């Protein structure tokens, strides 16, 4: 048996008004003051005062999904655009004969096309004025006249400074629980990425020190030899390569995405940090250098069957140590950020060279040992663990190049700042997957988030913004084709599926990875916060419509009109925190440039808000 609805519940319900197409024929009048008890009927004077005080509210009209499945639902404006509802009634003294039915409204709207419309009260009449003096109408009855006005479908959803300030004031950011020193160590210098790095390094260093001590005190027993050290080198190189292989990355993500959302949010918030797997890649790379130094020391006492093998191993050891030095120094964060193009070339070719030289060393050592033991070289290699690990590493390096393809596209120039590349394919790409695009695959590769077509249609697009030399050329003068290699790899935005309710925060072209999720899962409970300069002019009407289709109350900030430097304008951090609280979300995902991403994630995490953002380690 259902219980009666209270006045407070009525008020909450009216703040989340349904589309007109899904309502019954009804009229609601509002009066000022506190919520009234159920059954309260105001006097005509009170009702008229309420109607006159009530500001017109915008409402979105869209065709029924049953009748128009092929059309997208339009958006309804934010709650901040509507006045405060005191209470609602359906009084017998209120005439609704002048209010069109939803079907009549839809018929009129469809003649003009889908959009956002303002349905307003245009007049109030007393007594028999509204009935033309008809008999039987009470002298104190009220007639309500309504009007329909079309609004701009995008400007209506650009947040004003006052709205953002109101939202930030309603949910002020609390002070962090701990001091700045503690927060810096916990959330910046020893975050999940750094903890994974430290754990892998610690395990390897403990083993190196332990075996070094054992080898030094029991040298005659040969408990640990150069062959064992070379096996450890090969194992770490393989581990580093696996953490960059697309199928391995996708497997890690899918293992986390398989967690039931009924599990505690504490478990899911920790598991969602799976995108920090790069910490293991870096740690394995540094550890392989440590093991190789240990190997280079041990191999000096190696009794080769031919002096030429000793000279070869010595020369290649020097070359490998040089390559490891280049890889390690070049991967220091500040160097990588400042010289990214140079780092990419150094990292790729130094890595390939290192693997090739280790192969040379392995064959030299195996050939010498096979000759000493009078064994077949092939049999000796098959029984060497390093051979299989290097073989697996080599296959992982070659595999992406087997999928090197020349692809054509249609470039849709959204503005002088952004271009959307549309790729024609019969495949439906997974959501939040990234691909590598390049004009010269051996020189440079640029990763972009793919944006699947809405409603699971085949094909995808890529949003390119003018943020660098290569992207500027692509926006200004798109080539006839590009190269892509490898398979799509899942990105950080995909972890949105780990949570029931999530806030997606993007700046500028960072909306691209978010659209990858939005287009595929418009039904997901999400609140979108997008800050960009001239979002409509820069990124196109269709992208904004897709955003509003998924979140009718999306917070779209035009930094051209509402600059964060403007007095009284809340920061994006404060807006994000307020949106997180207002939407009752479980997590926040940030897609932006490195500085903004790190700043928002850090400020939220130190206030115990689960926040996630790209780590920019490649």
Coordinates of C-alpha atoms in Angstrom, one line a residue:
X1 CA 0.0 0.0 0.0
X2 CA 1.5 3.3 -1.0
X3 CA 1.8 6.0 1.6
X4 CA 0.7 9.6 1.0
X5 CA 3.2 12.0 -0.6
X6 CA 4.3 14.7 1.7
X7 CA 4.6 18.4 0.8
X8 CA 8.4 18.2 1.0
X9 CA 8.5 15.3 -1.4
X10 CA 6.2 17.2 -3.7
X11 CA 8.7 20.1 -3.7
X12 CA 11.7 17.7 -4.4
X13 CA 9.7 16.1 -7.2
X14 CA 8.9 19.4 -8.8
X15 CA 12.6 20.3 -8.9
X16 CA 13.1 17.4 -11.2
X17 CA 10.3 18.1 -13.6
X18 CA 9.7 15.4 -16.3
X19 CA 9.5 16.2 -20.0
X20 CA 6.2 17.5 -21.2
X21 CA 5.9 14.5 -23.5
X22 CA 5.8 12.2 -20.5
X23 CA 3.3 14.2 -18.3
X24 CA -0.4 13.9 -17.9
X25 CA -2.6 16.9 -18.6
X26 CA -2.0 19.1 -15.6
X27 CA -1.3 22.6 -14.5
X28 CA 0.8 23.6 -11.5
X29 CA 0.6 27.0 -9.7
X30 CA 3.2 28.2 -7.3
X31 CA 2.8 30.4 -4.3
X32 CA 5.5 32.1 -2.2
X33 CA 6.5 31.1 1.3
X34 CA 7.4 27.9 3.0
X35 CA 6.0 24.5 1.8
X36 CA 2.4 24.1 2.8
X37 CA 0.8 20.9 4.3
X38 CA -0.9 18.4 2.1
X39 CA -4.4 19.4 1.0
X40 CA -3.8 23.1 1.5
X41 CA -5.9 25.2 -0.9
X42 CA -4.8 28.8 -1.2
X43 CA -7.2 31.7 -1.7
X44 CA -7.3 33.3 -5.1
X45 CA -5.3 36.3 -3.9
X46 CA -2.6 34.0 -2.6
X47 CA -2.6 32.1 -5.8
X48 CA -2.4 35.2 -8.0
X49 CA 0.5 36.5 -6.0
X50 CA 2.3 33.3 -6.4
X51 CA 1.8 33.2 -10.2
X52 CA 2.9 36.8 -10.5
X53 CA 6.0 36.2 -8.4
X54 CA 6.9 32.9 -10.2
X55 CA 9.6 33.4 -12.8
X56 CA 9.0 31.7 -16.2
X57 CA 10.6 28.3 -16.3
X58 CA 12.1 26.8 -19.4
X59 CA 11.0 23.3 -20.3
X60 CA 12.3 20.9 -23.0
X61 CA 9.8 19.3 -25.3
X62 CA 10.8 16.1 -27.1
X63 CA 8.8 13.5 -29.0
X64 CA 7.9 10.3 -27.3
X65 CA 10.6 7.6 -27.5
X66 CA 8.0 5.1 -28.5
X67 CA 7.0 7.1 -31.5
X68 CA 10.3 8.6 -32.4
X69 CA 13.1 6.2 -31.4
X70 CA 15.4 7.6 -34.1
X71 CA 15.4 11.0 -32.6
X72 CA 17.6 12.2 -29.7
X73 CA 16.0 13.6 -26.6
X74 CA 16.6 17.3 -26.2
X75 CA 17.9 18.8 -23.1
X76 CA 16.2 20.5 -20.2
X77 CA 17.9 23.5 -18.6
X78 CA 19.7 23.3 -15.3
X79 CA 17.8 23.5 -12.0
X80 CA 19.7 26.7 -11.3
X81 CA 17.7 28.4 -14.1
X82 CA 14.4 27.7 -12.3
X83 CA 12.9 29.6 -9.3
X84 CA 12.4 28.0 -5.9
X85 CA 9.1 26.1 -5.8
X86 CA 7.2 26.6 -2.6
X87 CA 4.5 24.0 -3.2
X88 CA 2.2 22.8 -6.0
X89 CA -1.5 22.2 -6.1
X90 CA -4.2 21.3 -8.5
X91 CA -7.1 23.4 -7.2
X92 CA -10.6 23.2 -8.3
X93 CA -10.6 27.0 -8.5
X94 CA -7.8 27.1 -11.2
X95 CA -9.0 26.9 -14.8
X96 CA -6.8 24.8 -17.1
X97 CA -9.0 25.0 -20.1
X98 CA -6.5 27.4 -21.8
X99 CA -3.5 25.0 -21.3
X100 CA -2.8 22.9 -24.4
X101 CA -2.4 19.2 -24.0
X102 CA 1.1 17.6 -24.4
X103 CA 0.1 16.2 -27.8
X104 CA -0.9 19.7 -29.0
X105 CA 2.3 21.1 -27.7
X106 CA 4.4 18.4 -29.4
X107 CA 2.5 18.9 -32.7
X108 CA 3.4 22.6 -32.7
X109 CA 7.0 22.1 -31.6
X110 CA 7.6 19.4 -34.3
X111 CA 6.6 21.8 -37.0
X112 CA 9.6 23.9 -35.9
X113 CA 12.0 21.1 -35.1
X114 CA 13.5 19.8 -31.8
X115 CA 15.0 22.2 -29.4
X116 CA 14.5 23.8 -26.0
X117 CA 11.3 25.7 -25.4
X118 CA 10.1 28.0 -22.6
X119 CA 6.5 27.3 -21.5
X120 CA 5.5 30.3 -19.6
X121 CA 2.5 31.8 -17.9
X122 CA 1.5 34.9 -19.9
X123 CA -1.4 36.1 -18.0
X124 CA -3.8 35.6 -15.1
X125 CA -7.5 36.6 -15.1
X126 CA -10.0 36.8 -12.3
X127 CA -13.5 35.7 -11.9
X128 CA -15.5 35.3 -15.1
X129 CA -13.0 37.3 -17.3
X130 CA -11.3 34.2 -18.5
X131 CA -14.6 32.4 -19.3
X132 CA -16.2 35.3 -21.2
X133 CA -18.8 35.8 -18.5
X134 CA -20.0 32.2 -18.6
X135 CA -22.5 31.3 -16.0
X136 CA -21.5 28.8 -13.3
X137 CA -17.9 30.1 -12.9
X138 CA -17.2 31.3 -9.3
X139 CA -16.4 35.0 -9.0
X140 CA -13.1 34.2 -7.2
X141 CA -11.8 31.7 -9.7
X142 CA -8.6 32.3 -11.7
X143 CA -7.7 31.6 -15.3
X144 CA -4.2 30.9 -16.3
X145 CA -2.9 31.7 -19.9
X146 CA 0.2 30.0 -21.2
X147 CA 2.6 30.7 -24.0
X148 CA 5.4 28.7 -25.8
X149 CA 8.7 30.3 -26.8
X150 CA 11.7 28.7 -28.4
X151 CA 15.1 29.2 -26.8
X152 CA 18.6 28.8 -28.2
X153 CA 19.5 25.1 -27.9
X154 CA 23.0 25.8 -26.7
X155 CA 23.3 29.2 -25.1
X156 CA 20.6 28.1 -22.7
X157 CA 23.1 25.6 -21.2
X158 CA 26.1 27.8 -20.9
X159 CA 26.6 28.3 -17.2
X160 CA 26.6 31.9 -16.0
X161 CA 29.0 33.1 -13.3
X162 CA 26.1 33.6 -10.9
X163 CA 25.0 30.0 -11.3
X164 CA 28.5 28.7 -10.7
X165 CA 28.9 30.9 -7.7
X166 CA 25.6 29.7 -6.3
X167 CA 26.6 26.1 -6.8
X168 CA 30.0 26.6 -5.2
X169 CA 28.5 28.5 -2.2
X170 CA 26.0 25.7 -1.6
X171 CA 28.8 23.1 -1.3
X172 CA 31.9 24.9 0.0
X173 CA 35.1 23.0 -0.1
X174 CA 36.2 21.9 3.4
X175 CA 39.7 22.2 4.7
X176 CA 41.9 19.1 4.1
X177 CA 42.1 16.7 7.1
X178 CA 45.9 16.8 7.1
X179 CA 48.6 19.3 6.7
X180 CA 50.2 20.3 3.3
X181 CA 53.4 18.3 4.0
X182 CA 51.4 15.1 4.6
X183 CA 49.2 15.7 1.6
X184 CA 52.2 16.4 -0.7
X185 CA 53.9 13.1 0.3
X186 CA 50.7 11.0 0.3
X187 CA 49.0 12.2 -2.9
X188 CA 51.9 13.5 -5.1
X189 CA 55.2 12.0 -4.1
X190 CA 53.8 8.6 -3.0
X191 CA 50.6 8.2 -5.0
X192 CA 49.6 4.8 -6.5
X193 CA 52.0 5.2 -9.5
X194 CA 54.9 5.9 -7.2
X195 CA 54.0 3.1 -4.8
X196 CA 53.9 0.5 -7.6
X197 CA 57.3 1.9 -8.8
X198 CA 58.7 1.6 -5.3
X199 CA 57.4 -1.9 -4.7
X200 CA 58.8 -3.3 -7.9
X201 CA 62.2 -1.5 -7.3
X202 CA 62.3 -2.7 -3.7
X203 CA 61.7 -6.4 -4.6
X204 CA 64.4 -6.3 -7.3
X205 CA 67.0 -4.4 -5.2
X206 CA 66.5 -6.8 -2.2
X207 CA 67.1 -9.7 -4.5
X208 CA 70.2 -8.1 -6.1
X209 CA 71.7 -7.3 -2.7
X210 CA 70.9 -10.7 -1.3
X211 CA 72.4 -12.6 -4.3
X212 CA 75.4 -10.2 -4.4
X213 CA 76.2 -11.0 -0.7
X214 CA 75.7 -14.8 -1.3
X215 CA 77.9 -14.7 -4.4
X216 CA 80.6 -12.8 -2.6
X217 CA 80.8 -15.1 0.4
X218 CA 80.3 -18.4 -1.5
X219 CA 82.0 -17.6 -4.8
X220 CA 83.4 -21.1 -5.3
X221 CA 79.9 -22.7 -5.0
X222 CA 78.5 -20.5 -7.8
X223 CA 75.1 -20.2 -6.1
X224 CA 74.2 -17.3 -8.4
X225 CA 75.9 -16.9 -11.8
X226 CA 76.0 -14.4 -14.6
X227 CA 73.4 -16.6 -16.4
X228 CA 70.9 -16.1 -13.5
X229 CA 71.6 -12.4 -13.6
X230 CA 70.9 -12.3 -17.4
X231 CA 67.6 -14.2 -16.8
X232 CA 66.6 -11.4 -14.3
X233 CA 67.5 -8.8 -16.9
X234 CA 65.4 -10.5 -19.5
X235 CA 62.5 -10.9 -17.1
X236 CA 62.4 -7.2 -16.2
X237 CA 62.6 -6.2 -19.9
X238 CA 59.7 -8.5 -20.7
X239 CA 57.7 -7.0 -17.7
X240 CA 58.4 -3.5 -18.9
X241 CA 57.2 -4.3 -22.4
X242 CA 54.1 -6.1 -21.2
X243 CA 53.0 -2.9 -19.4
X244 CA 53.0 -1.1 -22.8
X245 CA 51.3 -3.8 -24.8
X246 CA 47.7 -3.0 -25.8
X247 CA 46.2 -6.4 -25.1
X248 CA 47.9 -6.6 -21.7
X249 CA 46.6 -3.1 -20.8
X250 CA 43.0 -4.1 -21.9
X251 CA 43.2 -7.2 -19.8
X252 CA 44.1 -5.2 -16.7
X253 CA 41.2 -2.8 -17.3
X254 CA 38.7 -5.5 -18.0
X255 CA 39.7 -7.3 -14.8
X256 CA 38.7 -4.2 -12.9
X257 CA 35.6 -3.5 -14.9
X258 CA 34.4 -7.0 -14.1
X259 CA 34.1 -6.1 -10.4
X260 CA 30.4 -6.0 -9.3
X261 CA 29.2 -2.4 -8.6
X262 CA 27.5 -3.9 -5.5
X263 CA 30.9 -4.1 -3.9
X264 CA 32.0 -1.5 -1.5
X265 CA 33.0 1.8 -3.1
X266 CA 36.2 1.6 -1.0
X267 CA 37.2 -1.5 -2.9
X268 CA 36.2 -0.1 -6.3
X269 CA 37.9 3.2 -5.7
X270 CA 41.3 1.5 -5.1
X271 CA 40.8 -1.0 -8.0
X272 CA 40.1 2.0 -10.3
X273 CA 43.7 3.1 -10.0
X274 CA 44.6 0.3 -12.4
X275 CA 45.5 3.0 -15.0
X276 CA 48.7 3.6 -12.9
X277 CA 50.2 0.4 -14.3
X278 CA 52.9 2.7 -15.9
X279 CA 54.6 2.6 -12.5
X280 CA 55.5 -1.1 -13.1
X281 CA 56.7 -0.3 -16.6
X282 CA 59.2 2.3 -15.3
X283 CA 60.3 0.2 -12.3
X284 CA 60.9 -2.9 -14.5
X285 CA 63.0 -0.7 -16.8
X286 CA 65.2 0.7 -14.0
X287 CA 65.4 -2.8 -12.4
X288 CA 66.7 -4.3 -15.6
X289 CA 69.5 -1.8 -15.5
X290 CA 70.4 -2.8 -11.9
X291 CA 70.4 -6.5 -12.8
X292 CA 72.5 -5.8 -15.9
X293 CA 75.1 -4.0 -13.8
X294 CA 75.2 -7.1 -11.6
X295 CA 75.5 -9.3 -14.8
X296 CA 78.3 -7.1 -16.2
X297 CA 80.3 -7.7 -13.0
X298 CA 79.8 -11.4 -12.9
X299 CA 80.5 -12.0 -16.6
X300 CA 84.0 -10.7 -16.2
X301 CA 85.0 -14.1 -14.7
X302 CA 83.3 -16.0 -17.5
X303 CA 85.7 -18.5 -19.1
X304 CA 84.9 -18.2 -22.8
X305 CA 85.9 -20.9 -25.2
X306 CA 87.4 -18.2 -27.5
X307 CA 88.8 -14.8 -26.5
X308 CA 86.8 -13.2 -29.3
X309 CA 83.7 -14.0 -27.3
X310 CA 85.1 -12.2 -24.2
X311 CA 85.8 -9.1 -26.3
X312 CA 82.4 -9.2 -27.9
X313 CA 80.6 -9.5 -24.6
X314 CA 82.7 -6.7 -23.1
X315 CA 82.0 -4.3 -26.0
X316 CA 78.3 -5.0 -26.0
X317 CA 78.1 -4.6 -22.2
X318 CA 79.4 -1.1 -22.5
X319 CA 76.9 -0.3 -25.3
X320 CA 74.0 -1.7 -23.3
X321 CA 74.9 0.2 -20.2
X322 CA 75.0 3.4 -22.4
X323 CA 71.6 2.6 -23.7
X324 CA 70.2 2.0 -20.2
X325 CA 71.6 5.3 -19.2
X326 CA 69.9 7.1 -22.1
X327 CA 66.6 5.4 -21.3
X328 CA 66.7 6.2 -17.6
X329 CA 67.9 9.8 -17.8
X330 CA 65.5 10.6 -20.7
X331 CA 62.5 9.2 -18.7
X332 CA 63.0 11.7 -15.9
X333 CA 59.6 13.5 -15.8
X334 CA 60.9 17.1 -16.3
X335 CA 63.1 16.0 -19.2
X336 CA 60.3 14.0 -20.8
X337 CA 57.9 16.9 -20.6
X338 CA 60.3 19.5 -21.9
X339 CA 61.7 17.4 -24.8
X340 CA 58.9 15.1 -25.5
X341 CA 59.5 14.6 -29.2
X342 CA 63.2 13.9 -28.6
X343 CA 62.4 11.6 -25.7
X344 CA 60.0 9.6 -27.9
X345 CA 62.7 8.9 -30.4
X346 CA 65.3 8.2 -27.7
X347 CA 63.0 5.9 -25.9
X348 CA 61.9 3.9 -28.9
X349 CA 65.2 3.4 -30.6
X350 CA 67.3 3.0 -27.4
X351 CA 64.8 0.3 -26.3
X352 CA 65.0 -1.6 -29.6
X353 CA 68.8 -1.3 -29.6
X354 CA 69.1 -2.7 -26.1
X355 CA 67.0 -5.7 -26.9
X356 CA 69.0 -6.4 -30.1
X357 CA 72.3 -6.2 -28.3
X358 CA 71.1 -8.5 -25.5
X359 CA 70.3 -11.0 -28.2
X360 CA 73.9 -10.7 -29.5
X361 CA 75.2 -11.3 -26.0
X362 CA 72.9 -14.2 -25.5
X363 CA 74.1 -15.9 -28.7
X364 CA 77.8 -15.2 -27.9
X365 CA 77.5 -16.7 -24.4
X366 CA 75.4 -19.7 -25.6
X367 CA 77.7 -20.4 -28.5
X368 CA 80.8 -20.4 -26.3
X369 CA 79.1 -22.5 -23.6
X370 CA 77.8 -25.0 -26.2
X371 CA 81.2 -25.4 -27.7
X372 CA 82.8 -25.9 -24.2
X373 CA 80.1 -28.5 -23.4
X374 CA 80.1 -30.1 -26.9
X375 CA 76.4 -29.5 -27.2
X376 CA 74.2 -28.2 -30.1
X377 CA 73.7 -24.5 -30.0
X378 CA 69.9 -24.8 -30.6
X379 CA 69.5 -27.3 -27.7
X380 CA 71.5 -25.0 -25.4
X381 CA 69.3 -22.0 -26.3
X382 CA 66.0 -23.9 -25.8
X383 CA 67.1 -24.7 -22.3
X384 CA 68.0 -21.1 -21.5
X385 CA 65.2 -19.1 -19.8
X386 CA 66.6 -15.8 -21.2
X387 CA 66.0 -17.1 -24.7
X388 CA 62.2 -17.5 -24.2
X389 CA 61.9 -14.2 -22.4
X390 CA 63.7 -12.3 -25.1
X391 CA 61.7 -14.1 -27.7
X392 CA 58.5 -13.0 -26.0
X393 CA 59.7 -9.4 -25.7
X394 CA 60.7 -9.4 -29.4
X395 CA 57.2 -10.6 -30.4
X396 CA 55.6 -7.9 -28.3
X397 CA 57.7 -5.3 -30.0
X398 CA 56.9 -6.6 -33.5
X399 CA 53.2 -7.3 -32.9
X400 CA 51.9 -3.7 -33.2
X401 CA 53.7 -3.2 -36.5
X402 CA 51.7 -6.1 -38.0
X403 CA 48.7 -3.8 -37.7
X404 CA 50.3 -0.8 -39.4
X405 CA 47.6 0.6 -41.7
X406 CA 47.1 3.6 -43.9
X407 CA 43.7 5.1 -43.1
X408 CA 41.6 7.7 -44.8
X409 CA 39.2 10.0 -43.1
X410 CA 36.8 12.9 -43.6
X411 CA 38.0 16.0 -41.8
X412 CA 35.2 18.1 -40.3
X413 CA 36.7 21.5 -39.4
X414 CA 34.8 22.6 -36.3
X415 CA 36.8 25.9 -36.0
X416 CA 40.2 27.3 -36.4
X417 CA 41.1 25.5 -33.1
X418 CA 39.6 22.0 -33.6
X419 CA 38.9 19.4 -36.2
X420 CA 37.1 16.2 -36.0
X421 CA 38.4 13.3 -38.1
X422 CA 35.7 10.8 -39.1
X423 CA 36.9 7.3 -39.9
X424 CA 34.7 5.0 -41.9
X425 CA 34.8 1.4 -40.6
X426 CA 32.4 -1.4 -40.2
X427 CA 33.6 -2.0 -36.7
X428 CA 32.1 -0.7 -33.5
X429 CA 35.0 0.3 -31.3
X430 CA 35.0 -0.2 -27.5
X431 CA 34.3 2.9 -25.5
X432 CA 37.3 5.0 -24.2
X433 CA 39.8 3.3 -26.4
X434 CA 42.8 5.2 -27.8
X435 CA 44.7 4.8 -31.1
X436 CA 48.0 6.0 -32.3
X437 CA 48.0 8.2 -35.4
X438 CA 51.0 9.4 -37.3
X439 CA 52.2 10.9 -40.6
X440 CA 55.5 9.1 -40.2
X441 CA 55.2 6.0 -37.9
X442 CA 58.9 5.5 -37.5
X443 CA 59.4 9.0 -36.2
X444 CA 56.4 10.0 -34.1
X445 CA 53.1 8.7 -33.0
X446 CA 50.3 10.6 -31.3
X447 CA 47.6 9.0 -29.2
X448 CA 44.0 10.1 -29.4
X449 CA 40.8 8.9 -27.8
X450 CA 38.4 7.4 -30.3
X451 CA 34.8 8.6 -30.1
X452 CA 32.4 5.9 -31.2
X453 CA 29.3 6.9 -33.1
X454 CA 26.1 7.3 -31.0
X455 CA 23.7 4.4 -30.6
X456 CA 26.4 1.8 -31.3
X457 CA 26.6 2.6 -35.0
X458 CA 29.8 1.5 -36.8
X459 CA 32.6 4.0 -37.3
X460 CA 34.4 6.4 -35.0
X461 CA 35.9 9.9 -34.9
X462 CA 38.8 11.6 -33.3
X463 CA 38.8 15.1 -31.9
X464 CA 42.0 17.0 -32.7
X465 CA 42.7 20.4 -31.1
X466 CA 45.4 22.9 -32.0
X467 CA 47.7 22.2 -29.0
X468 CA 51.1 21.5 -30.7
X469 CA 53.1 21.7 -33.9
X470 CA 51.8 18.4 -35.3
X471 CA 48.2 18.9 -34.3
X472 CA 48.3 22.5 -35.6
X473 CA 49.3 21.2 -39.1
X474 CA 46.6 18.6 -38.9
X475 CA 43.9 21.2 -38.0
X476 CA 45.0 23.8 -40.6
X477 CA 45.8 21.4 -43.4
X478 CA 44.6 17.8 -43.0
X479 CA 46.5 15.3 -45.1
X480 CA 44.8 12.8 -47.3
X481 CA 45.7 9.9 -45.0
X482 CA 47.4 8.9 -41.8
X483 CA 49.0 5.8 -40.4
X484 CA 47.7 3.9 -37.4
X485 CA 49.3 0.8 -35.8
X486 CA 48.5 -1.6 -33.0
X487 CA 45.1 -2.2 -31.5
X488 CA 43.0 0.3 -29.5
X489 CA 44.0 0.4 -25.9
X490 CA 41.6 1.4 -23.1
X491 CA 42.1 4.6 -21.2
X492 CA 41.4 6.2 -17.9
X493 CA 37.9 7.4 -18.8
X494 CA 36.8 3.8 -19.1
X495 CA 36.9 3.4 -15.3
X496 CA 33.7 5.5 -15.2
X497 CA 31.9 2.1 -15.5
X498 CA 33.3 1.0 -12.2
X499 CA 31.1 3.5 -10.4
X500 CA 27.3 3.9 -10.3
X501 CA 27.4 7.7 -10.4
X502 CA 30.3 9.7 -11.7
X503 CA 31.4 13.3 -12.5
X504 CA 33.3 13.7 -15.8
X505 CA 35.4 16.9 -15.8
X506 CA 37.0 18.0 -19.1
X507 CA 38.7 21.2 -20.4
X508 CA 39.0 22.0 -24.0
X509 CA 39.6 19.0 -26.3
X510 CA 39.7 16.8 -23.2
X511 CA 36.0 16.4 -23.9
X512 CA 37.0 13.9 -26.6
X513 CA 37.8 11.0 -24.3
X514 CA 34.6 11.9 -22.3
X515 CA 32.5 11.8 -25.5
X516 CA 33.9 8.3 -26.1
X517 CA 32.0 7.2 -22.9
X518 CA 29.1 9.6 -23.3
X519 CA 28.2 8.4 -26.8
X520 CA 28.2 4.8 -25.9
X521 CA 26.6 5.1 -22.4
X522 CA 24.2 8.1 -22.5
X523 CA 22.0 6.3 -19.9
X524 CA 24.8 6.3 -17.3
X525 CA 24.3 8.4 -14.2
X526 CA 26.9 11.1 -14.9
X527 CA 27.3 14.8 -14.3
X528 CA 29.5 16.5 -17.0
X529 CA 31.5 19.6 -16.2
X530 CA 33.2 21.0 -19.4
X531 CA 35.2 24.1 -19.4
X532 CA 36.3 25.5 -22.8
X533 CA 36.8 28.7 -24.7
X534 CA 33.8 29.2 -26.9
X535 CA 32.6 25.6 -26.7
X536 CA 29.9 25.9 -29.3
X537 CA 32.0 27.8 -31.9
X538 CA 35.2 25.7 -31.2
X539 CA 33.8 22.1 -30.9
X540 CA 30.5 22.2 -32.8
X541 CA 26.8 21.9 -32.1
X542 CA 26.6 18.1 -32.5
X543 CA 29.1 17.4 -29.7
X544 CA 27.2 19.7 -27.3
X545 CA 24.0 18.0 -28.2
X546 CA 25.5 14.6 -27.4
X547 CA 26.7 15.9 -24.1
X548 CA 23.2 17.3 -23.3
X549 CA 21.6 14.0 -24.4
X550 CA 23.6 12.2 -21.7
X551 CA 23.3 14.8 -19.0
X552 CA 20.6 17.4 -19.4
X553 CA 22.0 19.3 -16.5
X554 CA 25.6 19.4 -17.8
X555 CA 27.7 22.3 -16.6
X556 CA 29.2 23.9 -19.7
X557 CA 31.5 26.8 -18.9
X558 CA 32.5 29.2 -21.6
X559 CA 35.8 30.7 -20.4
X560 CA 35.5 33.5 -22.9
X561 CA 32.4 34.8 -21.1
X562 CA 33.2 33.7 -17.6
X563 CA 36.9 33.8 -17.0
X564 CA 38.2 32.2 -13.9
X565 CA 40.3 35.3 -13.3
X566 CA 37.1 37.3 -13.0
X567 CA 36.2 38.5 -9.6
X568 CA 33.6 36.3 -7.9
X569 CA 34.1 33.5 -10.4
X570 CA 34.7 30.1 -8.5
X571 CA 37.7 28.0 -9.6
X572 CA 37.2 24.8 -11.6
X573 CA 38.3 22.9 -8.5
X574 CA 35.4 24.4 -6.5
X575 CA 32.9 23.8 -9.2
X576 CA 34.0 20.2 -9.5
X577 CA 33.8 19.6 -5.8
X578 CA 30.3 21.2 -5.7
X579 CA 29.1 19.1 -8.7
X580 CA 30.5 16.0 -6.9
X581 CA 28.5 16.8 -3.8
X582 CA 25.4 18.0 -5.6
X583 CA 25.2 14.9 -7.8
X584 CA 26.0 12.5 -4.9
X585 CA 28.7 10.9 -7.1
X586 CA 31.0 8.1 -6.2
X587 CA 34.0 9.4 -8.1
X588 CA 35.4 12.2 -10.3
X589 CA 37.3 11.6 -13.5
X590 CA 39.4 14.5 -14.9
X591 CA 40.5 14.8 -18.6
X592 CA 42.6 17.9 -19.1
X593 CA 46.2 19.0 -19.6
X594 CA 48.8 17.8 -17.1
X595 CA 48.8 20.9 -14.9
X596 CA 45.0 21.1 -14.5
X597 CA 44.6 17.4 -14.2
X598 CA 47.2 17.1 -11.4
X599 CA 45.8 20.2 -9.6
X600 CA 42.2 19.0 -9.6
X601 CA 43.0 15.4 -8.7
X602 CA 45.3 16.5 -5.9
X603 CA 42.9 19.0 -4.3
X604 CA 40.1 16.5 -4.4
X605 CA 42.1 13.5 -3.1
X606 CA 43.4 15.4 -0.1
X607 CA 39.7 16.0 0.8
X608 CA 39.0 12.3 0.5
X609 CA 37.2 12.5 -2.8
X610 CA 37.9 9.6 -5.2
X611 CA 39.5 11.4 -8.2
X612 CA 41.2 10.0 -11.3
X613 CA 43.1 11.5 -14.1
X614 CA 45.7 10.6 -16.7
X615 CA 49.3 10.4 -15.4
X616 CA 51.1 11.5 -18.6
X617 CA 54.0 9.0 -18.3
X618 CA 54.3 8.3 -22.0

